[in-house]
mmCIF file of C-alpha atoms in Angstrom:
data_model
loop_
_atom_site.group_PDB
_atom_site.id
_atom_site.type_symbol
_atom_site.label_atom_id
_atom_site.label_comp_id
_atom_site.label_asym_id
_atom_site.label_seq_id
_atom_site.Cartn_x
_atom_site.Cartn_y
_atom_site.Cartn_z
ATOM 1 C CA UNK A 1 11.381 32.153 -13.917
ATOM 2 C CA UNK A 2 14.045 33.542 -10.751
ATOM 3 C CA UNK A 3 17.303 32.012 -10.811
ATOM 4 C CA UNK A 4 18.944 32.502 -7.882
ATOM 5 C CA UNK A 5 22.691 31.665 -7.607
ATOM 6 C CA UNK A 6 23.662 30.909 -4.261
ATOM 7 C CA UNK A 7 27.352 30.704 -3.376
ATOM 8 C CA UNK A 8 29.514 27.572 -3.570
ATOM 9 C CA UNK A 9 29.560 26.682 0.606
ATOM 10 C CA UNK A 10 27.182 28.315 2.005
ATOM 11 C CA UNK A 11 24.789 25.393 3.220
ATOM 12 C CA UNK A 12 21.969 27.251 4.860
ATOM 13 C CA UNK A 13 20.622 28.551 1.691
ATOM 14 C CA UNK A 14 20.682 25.545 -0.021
ATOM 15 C CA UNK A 15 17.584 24.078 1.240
ATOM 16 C CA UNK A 16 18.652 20.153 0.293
ATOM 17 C CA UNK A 17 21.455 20.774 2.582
ATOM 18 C CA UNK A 18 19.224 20.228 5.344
ATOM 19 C CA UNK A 19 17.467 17.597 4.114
ATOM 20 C CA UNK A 20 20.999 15.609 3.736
ATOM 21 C CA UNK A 21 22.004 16.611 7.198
ATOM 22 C CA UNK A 22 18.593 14.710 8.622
ATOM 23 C CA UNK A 23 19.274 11.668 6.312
ATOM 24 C CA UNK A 24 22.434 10.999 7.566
ATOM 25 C CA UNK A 25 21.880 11.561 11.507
ATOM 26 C CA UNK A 26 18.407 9.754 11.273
ATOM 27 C CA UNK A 27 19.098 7.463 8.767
ATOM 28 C CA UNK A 28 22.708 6.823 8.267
ATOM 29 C CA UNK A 29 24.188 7.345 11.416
ATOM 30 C CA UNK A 30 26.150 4.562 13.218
ATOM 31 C CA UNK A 31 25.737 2.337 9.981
ATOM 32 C CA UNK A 32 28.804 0.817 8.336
ATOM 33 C CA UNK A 33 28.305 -0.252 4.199
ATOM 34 C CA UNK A 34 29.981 -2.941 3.007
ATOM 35 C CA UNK A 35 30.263 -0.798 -0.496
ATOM 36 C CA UNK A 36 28.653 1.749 -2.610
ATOM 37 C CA UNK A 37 26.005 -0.336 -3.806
ATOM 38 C CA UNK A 38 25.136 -1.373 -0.213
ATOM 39 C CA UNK A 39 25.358 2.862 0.602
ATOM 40 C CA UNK A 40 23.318 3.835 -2.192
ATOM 41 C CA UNK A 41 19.893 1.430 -1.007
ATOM 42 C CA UNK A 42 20.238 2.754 2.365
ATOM 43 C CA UNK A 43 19.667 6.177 1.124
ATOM 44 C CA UNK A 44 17.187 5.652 -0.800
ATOM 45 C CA UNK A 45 15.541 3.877 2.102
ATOM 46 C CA UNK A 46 16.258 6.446 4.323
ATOM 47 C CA UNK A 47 14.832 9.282 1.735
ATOM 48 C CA UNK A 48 11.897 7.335 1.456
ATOM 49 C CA UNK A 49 11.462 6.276 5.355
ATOM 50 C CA UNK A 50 11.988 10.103 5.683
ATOM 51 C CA UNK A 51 9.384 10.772 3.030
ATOM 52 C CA UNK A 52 6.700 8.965 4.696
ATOM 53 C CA UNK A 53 7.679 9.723 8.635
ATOM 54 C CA UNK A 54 6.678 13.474 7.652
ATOM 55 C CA UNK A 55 3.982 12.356 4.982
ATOM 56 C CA UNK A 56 5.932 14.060 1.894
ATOM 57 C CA UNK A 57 5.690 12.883 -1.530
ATOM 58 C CA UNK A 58 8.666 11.401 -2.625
ATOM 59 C CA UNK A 59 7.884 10.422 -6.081
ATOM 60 C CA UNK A 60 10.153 13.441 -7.868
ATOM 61 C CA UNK A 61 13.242 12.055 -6.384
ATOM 62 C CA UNK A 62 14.791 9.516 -8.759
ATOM 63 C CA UNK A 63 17.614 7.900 -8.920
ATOM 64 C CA UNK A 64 19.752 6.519 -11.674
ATOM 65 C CA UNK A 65 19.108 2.316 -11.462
ATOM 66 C CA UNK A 66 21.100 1.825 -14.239
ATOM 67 C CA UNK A 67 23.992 2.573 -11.688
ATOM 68 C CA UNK A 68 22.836 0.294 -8.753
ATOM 69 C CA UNK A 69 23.250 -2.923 -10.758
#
């Protein structure tokens, strides 16, 4: 087991930094949510539109539901 600790702001070696900045100028960008429910879907959409665009499994990503209802 490595644990690496990276530091608190720097982006490029956090690796689902990049992944976040593609979801929201792909996926999110130019959209307006009517609230957080509404912003939540569209990222899951968009993680899963991203998913299968570049034919990556998706499956380990979960999100918490309970939360969207």
């Amino acid at each position: 087991l490595y644990i690496f600790f990276l530091p608190k702001y720097c982006s490029e070696m956090n690796p689902i930094e990049l992944e976040w900045k593609h979801l929201k100028k792909d996926e999110l960008s130019g959209k307006m949510f009517e609230d957080e429910l509404e912003l939540a879907y569209a990222v899951m959409d968009g993680v899963n539109a991203r998913g299968k665009r570049n034919k990556h499994s998706t499956e380990r990503i979960k999100f918490n539901n309970s939360c969207l209802s």
